[in-house]
PDB file of C-alpha atoms and ligand atoms in Angstrom:
ATOM      1  CA  MET A  11     -80.552  70.735   7.309  1.00  0.00           C
ATOM      2  CA  SER A  12     -79.111  72.952  10.499  1.00  0.00           C
ATOM      3  CA  THR A  13     -75.311  72.812  10.368  1.00  0.00           C
ATOM      4  CA  VAL A  14     -74.719  74.629  13.820  1.00  0.00           C
ATOM      5  CA  GLU A  15     -73.665  71.051  14.878  1.00  0.00           C
ATOM      6  CA  GLY A  16     -70.685  69.732  12.449  1.00  0.00           C
ATOM      7  CA  SER A  17     -67.433  69.247  11.825  1.00  0.00           C
ATOM      8  CA  PRO A  18     -65.337  72.803  10.504  1.00  0.00           C
ATOM      9  CA  MET A  19     -65.599  71.816   7.282  1.00  0.00           C
ATOM     10  CA  ASP A  20     -68.727  70.753   7.516  1.00  0.00           C
ATOM     11  CA  LYS A  21     -70.253  73.888   9.096  1.00  0.00           C
ATOM     12  CA  LEU A  22     -67.590  75.960   5.867  1.00  0.00           C
ATOM     13  CA  LEU A  23     -69.168  73.910   2.852  1.00  0.00           C
ATOM     14  CA  SER A  24     -73.106  74.565   3.866  1.00  0.00           C
ATOM     15  CA  ALA A  25     -72.432  78.027   4.647  1.00  0.00           C
ATOM     16  CA  LEU A  26     -71.403  77.586   0.992  1.00  0.00           C
ATOM     17  CA  ALA A  27     -73.421  75.210  -0.239  1.00  0.00           C
ATOM     18  CA  PHE A  28     -76.525  78.098   0.981  1.00  0.00           C
ATOM     19  CA  ALA A  29     -75.216  80.742  -0.124  1.00  0.00           C
ATOM     20  CA  ALA A  30     -73.966  79.456  -3.879  1.00  0.00           C
ATOM     21  CA  HIS A  31     -78.313  78.076  -4.408  1.00  0.00           C
ATOM     22  CA  LYS A  32     -79.006  82.497  -2.390  1.00  0.00           C
ATOM     23  CA  HIS A  33     -76.958  83.903  -4.974  1.00  0.00           C
ATOM     24  CA  SER A  34     -77.500  81.164  -8.182  1.00  0.00           C
ATOM     25  CA  ASN A  35     -79.036  84.009 -10.076  1.00  0.00           C
ATOM     26  CA  GLN A  36     -76.845  87.034  -9.867  1.00  0.00           C
ATOM     27  CA  ARG A  37     -73.613  87.675 -11.682  1.00  0.00           C
ATOM     28  CA  ARG A  38     -71.091  90.576 -10.767  1.00  0.00           C
ATOM     29  CA  LYS A  39     -70.660  93.166 -12.459  1.00  0.00           C
ATOM     30  CA  ASN A  40     -67.899  92.667 -15.053  1.00  0.00           C
ATOM     31  CA  SER A  41     -67.949  92.355 -18.578  1.00  0.00           C
ATOM     32  CA  ARG A  42     -67.207  88.238 -18.119  1.00  0.00           C
ATOM     33  CA  GLN A  43     -69.981  88.254 -15.943  1.00  0.00           C
ATOM     34  CA  SER A  44     -69.597  86.114 -13.516  1.00  0.00           C
ATOM     35  CA  PRO A  45     -70.977  83.634 -11.016  1.00  0.00           C
ATOM     36  CA  PHE A  46     -72.146  86.116  -7.592  1.00  0.00           C
ATOM     37  CA  ILE A  47     -70.885  83.775  -5.962  1.00  0.00           C
ATOM     38  CA  ASN A  48     -67.048  83.856  -6.914  1.00  0.00           C
ATOM     39  CA  HIS A  49     -67.123  87.012  -4.750  1.00  0.00           C
ATOM     40  CA  PRO A  50     -68.037  85.981  -0.913  1.00  0.00           C
ATOM     41  CA  ILE A  51     -65.692  82.335  -2.167  1.00  0.00           C
ATOM     42  CA  ALA A  52     -63.139  85.042  -3.010  1.00  0.00           C
ATOM     43  CA  VAL A  53     -63.216  87.074   0.221  1.00  0.00           C
ATOM     44  CA  ALA A  54     -63.287  83.403   2.311  1.00  0.00           C
ATOM     45  CA  HIS A  55     -60.127  82.702   0.338  1.00  0.00           C
ATOM     46  CA  ALA A  56     -58.340  85.533   1.420  1.00  0.00           C
ATOM     47  CA  LEU A  57     -58.996  85.990   4.737  1.00  0.00           C
ATOM     48  CA  ALA A  58     -57.451  81.989   4.785  1.00  0.00           C
ATOM     49  CA  HIS A  59     -54.231  82.449   2.717  1.00  0.00           C
ATOM     50  CA  ILE A  60     -53.693  86.275   3.034  1.00  0.00           C
ATOM     51  CA  GLY A  61     -55.363  86.721   6.872  1.00  0.00           C
ATOM     52  CA  LYS A  62     -54.234  83.425   7.888  1.00  0.00           C
ATOM     53  CA  ILE A  63     -57.924  82.984   9.469  1.00  0.00           C
ATOM     54  CA  GLU A  64     -58.697  78.801  10.934  1.00  0.00           C
ATOM     55  CA  ASP A  65     -62.393  80.556  12.736  1.00  0.00           C
ATOM     56  CA  THR A  66     -64.746  79.001  11.453  1.00  0.00           C
ATOM     57  CA  ILE A  67     -67.565  81.216  12.199  1.00  0.00           C
ATOM     58  CA  ILE A  68     -65.370  84.335  10.518  1.00  0.00           C
ATOM     59  CA  LEU A  69     -64.849  81.909   7.132  1.00  0.00           C
ATOM     60  CA  GLN A  70     -68.442  80.984   7.373  1.00  0.00           C
ATOM     61  CA  ALA A  71     -69.523  84.357   7.357  1.00  0.00           C
ATOM     62  CA  ALA A  72     -67.183  85.743   4.601  1.00  0.00           C
ATOM     63  CA  VAL A  73     -69.405  83.259   1.905  1.00  0.00           C
ATOM     64  CA  LEU A  74     -72.293  84.845   3.946  1.00  0.00           C
ATOM     65  CA  HIS A  75     -71.230  88.162   4.072  1.00  0.00           C
ATOM     66  CA  ASP A  76     -73.460  89.351   1.088  1.00  0.00           C
ATOM     67  CA  VAL A  77     -77.175  86.749   1.500  1.00  0.00           C
ATOM     68  CA  LEU A  78     -78.704  89.386   3.952  1.00  0.00           C
ATOM     69  CA  GLU A  79     -77.845  92.003   1.358  1.00  0.00           C
ATOM     70  CA  ASP A  80     -78.398  90.712  -1.920  1.00  0.00           C
ATOM     71  CA  THR A  81     -80.547  87.685  -1.350  1.00  0.00           C
ATOM     72  CA  ASP A  82     -84.154  87.031   0.754  1.00  0.00           C
ATOM     73  CA  ALA A  83     -82.114  84.994   3.441  1.00  0.00           C
ATOM     74  CA  SER A  84     -83.704  86.471   6.867  1.00  0.00           C
ATOM     75  CA  PRO A  85     -81.739  86.788   9.948  1.00  0.00           C
ATOM     76  CA  ALA A  86     -83.527  84.065  10.887  1.00  0.00           C
ATOM     77  CA  ASP A  87     -82.517  81.246   8.000  1.00  0.00           C
ATOM     78  CA  LEU A  88     -79.050  82.010   9.507  1.00  0.00           C
ATOM     79  CA  VAL A  89     -79.395  81.206  12.967  1.00  0.00           C
ATOM     80  CA  GLU A  90     -81.142  78.590  12.404  1.00  0.00           C
ATOM     81  CA  ARG A  91     -78.382  76.916   9.586  1.00  0.00           C
ATOM     82  CA  PHE A  92     -74.828  78.237  11.338  1.00  0.00           C
ATOM     83  CA  GLY A  93     -76.407  79.342  15.016  1.00  0.00           C
ATOM     84  CA  TYR A  94     -76.779  83.143  16.831  1.00  0.00           C
ATOM     85  CA  GLU A  95     -72.878  84.366  15.820  1.00  0.00           C
ATOM     86  CA  VAL A  96     -72.348  83.622  11.940  1.00  0.00           C
ATOM     87  CA  CYS A  97     -75.464  85.585  12.142  1.00  0.00           C
ATOM     88  CA  THR A  98     -74.404  88.056  13.968  1.00  0.00           C
ATOM     89  CA  LEU A  99     -70.842  88.413  11.782  1.00  0.00           C
ATOM     90  CA  VAL A 100     -72.758  88.578   9.537  1.00  0.00           C
ATOM     91  CA  LYS A 101     -75.462  91.654   9.779  1.00  0.00           C
ATOM     92  CA  GLU A 102     -72.237  93.222  11.249  1.00  0.00           C
ATOM     93  CA  VAL A 103     -71.009  93.447   7.279  1.00  0.00           C
ATOM     94  CA  THR A 104     -74.681  93.936   6.323  1.00  0.00           C
ATOM     95  CA  ASP A 105     -75.626  97.719   4.570  1.00  0.00           C
ATOM     96  CA  ASP A 106     -79.068  99.395   4.808  1.00  0.00           C
ATOM     97  CA  LYS A 107     -79.714  98.891   0.914  1.00  0.00           C
ATOM     98  CA  THR A 108     -82.992 100.959   2.131  1.00  0.00           C
ATOM     99  CA  LEU A 109     -80.300 103.911   2.143  1.00  0.00           C
ATOM    100  CA  PRO A 110     -79.546 106.091  -0.473  1.00  0.00           C
ATOM    101  CA  SER A 111     -75.702 104.533  -1.832  1.00  0.00           C
ATOM    102  CA  HIS A 112     -74.314 107.452  -0.388  1.00  0.00           C
ATOM    103  CA  GLU A 113     -75.532 107.276   2.563  1.00  0.00           C
ATOM    104  CA  ARG A 114     -74.875 103.789   2.235  1.00  0.00           C
ATOM    105  CA  ARG A 115     -71.050 103.984   2.260  1.00  0.00           C
ATOM    106  CA  GLU A 116     -70.815 106.784   5.072  1.00  0.00           C
ATOM    107  CA  ARG A 117     -72.510 105.018   7.604  1.00  0.00           C
ATOM    108  CA  GLN A 118     -70.586 101.643   6.331  1.00  0.00           C
ATOM    109  CA  ILE A 119     -67.394 103.423   7.690  1.00  0.00           C
ATOM    110  CA  GLU A 120     -68.955 104.402  10.794  1.00  0.00           C
ATOM    111  CA  ARG A 121     -69.998 100.197  11.440  1.00  0.00           C
ATOM    112  CA  ALA A 122     -66.624  99.273  10.604  1.00  0.00           C
ATOM    113  CA  GLN A 123     -65.427 101.202  12.715  1.00  0.00           C
ATOM    114  CA  ALA A 124     -67.307 100.018  15.694  1.00  0.00           C
ATOM    115  CA  ALA A 125     -67.140  96.782  14.674  1.00  0.00           C
ATOM    116  CA  SER A 126     -66.201  93.491  15.740  1.00  0.00           C
ATOM    117  CA  PRO A 127     -61.958  92.413  14.972  1.00  0.00           C
ATOM    118  CA  GLY A 128     -63.852  89.510  13.231  1.00  0.00           C
ATOM    119  CA  ALA A 129     -66.058  91.950  11.379  1.00  0.00           C
ATOM    120  CA  LYS A 130     -63.445  94.132  10.628  1.00  0.00           C
ATOM    121  CA  GLN A 131     -61.177  91.804   8.776  1.00  0.00           C
ATOM    122  CA  ILE A 132     -64.203  90.425   6.761  1.00  0.00           C
ATOM    123  CA  PHE A 133     -64.390  94.068   5.837  1.00  0.00           C
ATOM    124  CA  ILE A 134     -61.375  94.228   4.997  1.00  0.00           C
ATOM    125  CA  ALA A 135     -60.908  90.897   2.898  1.00  0.00           C
ATOM    126  CA  ASP A 136     -63.722  92.641   0.635  1.00  0.00           C
ATOM    127  CA  LYS A 137     -62.237  95.596  -0.551  1.00  0.00           C
ATOM    128  CA  ILE A 138     -59.364  93.922  -1.175  1.00  0.00           C
ATOM    129  CA  CYS A 139     -61.710  91.438  -3.644  1.00  0.00           C
ATOM    130  CA  ASN A 140     -63.383  94.391  -4.913  1.00  0.00           C
ATOM    131  CA  LEU A 141     -60.742  96.706  -5.621  1.00  0.00           C
ATOM    132  CA  HIS A 142     -58.949  93.974  -7.673  1.00  0.00           C
ATOM    133  CA  ASP A 143     -61.994  93.337  -9.588  1.00  0.00           C
ATOM    134  CA  VAL A 144     -61.537  97.190 -10.630  1.00  0.00           C
ATOM    135  CA  SER A 145     -58.970  97.956 -14.021  1.00  0.00           C
ATOM    136  CA  LEU A 146     -58.816 101.228 -16.161  1.00  0.00           C
ATOM    137  CA  THR A 147     -61.474  98.120 -17.813  1.00  0.00           C
ATOM    138  CA  GLU A 148     -63.691  96.840 -15.379  1.00  0.00           C
ATOM    139  CA  PRO A 149     -66.503  97.103 -14.520  1.00  0.00           C
ATOM    140  CA  PRO A 150     -67.233  98.374 -18.092  1.00  0.00           C
ATOM    141  CA  ASP A 151     -69.937 100.894 -17.046  1.00  0.00           C
ATOM    142  CA  TRP A 152     -68.488 102.265 -14.462  1.00  0.00           C
ATOM    143  CA  PRO A 153     -66.441 105.500 -15.482  1.00  0.00           C
ATOM    144  CA  ALA A 154     -63.544 106.374 -13.903  1.00  0.00           C
ATOM    145  CA  GLU A 155     -64.427 109.395 -11.841  1.00  0.00           C
ATOM    146  CA  ARG A 156     -66.602 106.579  -9.962  1.00  0.00           C
ATOM    147  CA  LYS A 157     -63.977 104.054  -9.421  1.00  0.00           C
ATOM    148  CA  VAL A 158     -61.937 107.090  -8.454  1.00  0.00           C
ATOM    149  CA  LYS A 159     -64.662 107.338  -5.361  1.00  0.00           C
ATOM    150  CA  TYR A 160     -65.157 103.714  -4.819  1.00  0.00           C
ATOM    151  CA  ILE A 161     -61.129 103.621  -4.465  1.00  0.00           C
ATOM    152  CA  LEU A 162     -61.284 106.530  -1.715  1.00  0.00           C
ATOM    153  CA  TRP A 163     -64.270 105.089   0.312  1.00  0.00           C
ATOM    154  CA  ALA A 164     -62.452 101.341  -0.231  1.00  0.00           C
ATOM    155  CA  ASP A 165     -59.375 103.082   1.641  1.00  0.00           C
ATOM    156  CA  ARG A 166     -61.964 104.897   4.879  1.00  0.00           C
ATOM    157  CA  VAL A 167     -63.451 101.565   5.503  1.00  0.00           C
ATOM    158  CA  VAL A 168     -59.599  99.832   5.598  1.00  0.00           C
ATOM    159  CA  ASP A 169     -58.778 102.683   7.648  1.00  0.00           C
ATOM    160  CA  ALA A 170     -62.104 102.112   9.553  1.00  0.00           C
ATOM    161  CA  CYS A 171     -60.509  98.314  10.415  1.00  0.00           C
ATOM    162  CA  ARG A 172     -56.797  98.599  10.970  1.00  0.00           C
ATOM    163  CA  GLY A 173     -54.996  97.015  14.254  1.00  0.00           C
ATOM    164  CA  CYS A 174     -56.890  94.112  13.652  1.00  0.00           C
ATOM    165  CA  ASN A 175     -54.517  91.930  10.640  1.00  0.00           C
ATOM    166  CA  PRO A 176     -51.400  93.377   9.782  1.00  0.00           C
ATOM    167  CA  ALA A 177     -50.829  90.995   6.209  1.00  0.00           C
ATOM    168  CA  LEU A 178     -54.683  91.550   5.208  1.00  0.00           C
ATOM    169  CA  GLU A 179     -54.829  95.363   5.420  1.00  0.00           C
ATOM    170  CA  ALA A 180     -50.355  96.256   4.004  1.00  0.00           C
ATOM    171  CA  TRP A 181     -52.497  93.740   0.554  1.00  0.00           C
ATOM    172  CA  PHE A 182     -55.049  96.135   0.008  1.00  0.00           C
ATOM    173  CA  ASP A 183     -52.659  98.646   1.098  1.00  0.00           C
ATOM    174  CA  LYS A 184     -49.883  97.230  -1.557  1.00  0.00           C
ATOM    175  CA  ALA A 185     -53.795  96.535  -4.190  1.00  0.00           C
ATOM    176  CA  PHE A 186     -54.749 100.685  -2.812  1.00  0.00           C
ATOM    177  CA  ALA A 187     -51.353 101.974  -4.249  1.00  0.00           C
ATOM    178  CA  LYS A 188     -51.956 100.307  -7.579  1.00  0.00           C
ATOM    179  CA  ARG A 189     -55.288 101.405  -8.281  1.00  0.00           C
ATOM    180  CA  ARG A 190     -53.694 105.162  -7.168  1.00  0.00           C
ATOM    181  CA  THR A 191     -51.432 105.040  -9.534  1.00  0.00           C
ATOM    182  CA  ILE A 192     -53.634 103.899 -12.868  1.00  0.00           C
ATOM    183  CA  PHE A 193     -56.948 106.712 -11.523  1.00  0.00           C
ATOM    184  CA  LEU A 194     -55.626 109.200  -9.386  1.00  0.00           C
TER     185      LEU A 194
HETATM  186 ZN1   ZN B   9     -69.052  91.204  -1.028  1.00  0.00          ZN
END
């Protein structure tokens, strides 16, 4: 069902239904093994609630932000269902999974720097949510060193995005400062 046409609510819920379907067999790496879809929902919610984003295209891209990276969905699927702009935004925040993880992380910083304002805001919301998922006990199989590396890298990605949404940036800074006192 193509939803390139429709009300903003229709478009957003269609994107959510598509993402939920595509991620339906995936779990997050936490001890509760939360359904994966909780993550894109949290990212879209952070954009709307903290970042005050009302742009349907950005919110659709937020709920879809991991479908190209982690599912069999293709850019053509996204263009057909949600239009070219949503697809372009999702592609901007999609990592090349064929690269080794260190290189992938460095590339993400470079891409974040050159990204559109919409993509930058999705990057920041993503890092806010991911930082919230890192604690002394979560993810359970991550040694402290890996958590420290992750937190410092997330801060570099957000630095590459600064200037697009002060409220999101301030929220990230608070989350970062809290983890800094725990781990560094
Ligand atoms: Zn994500």
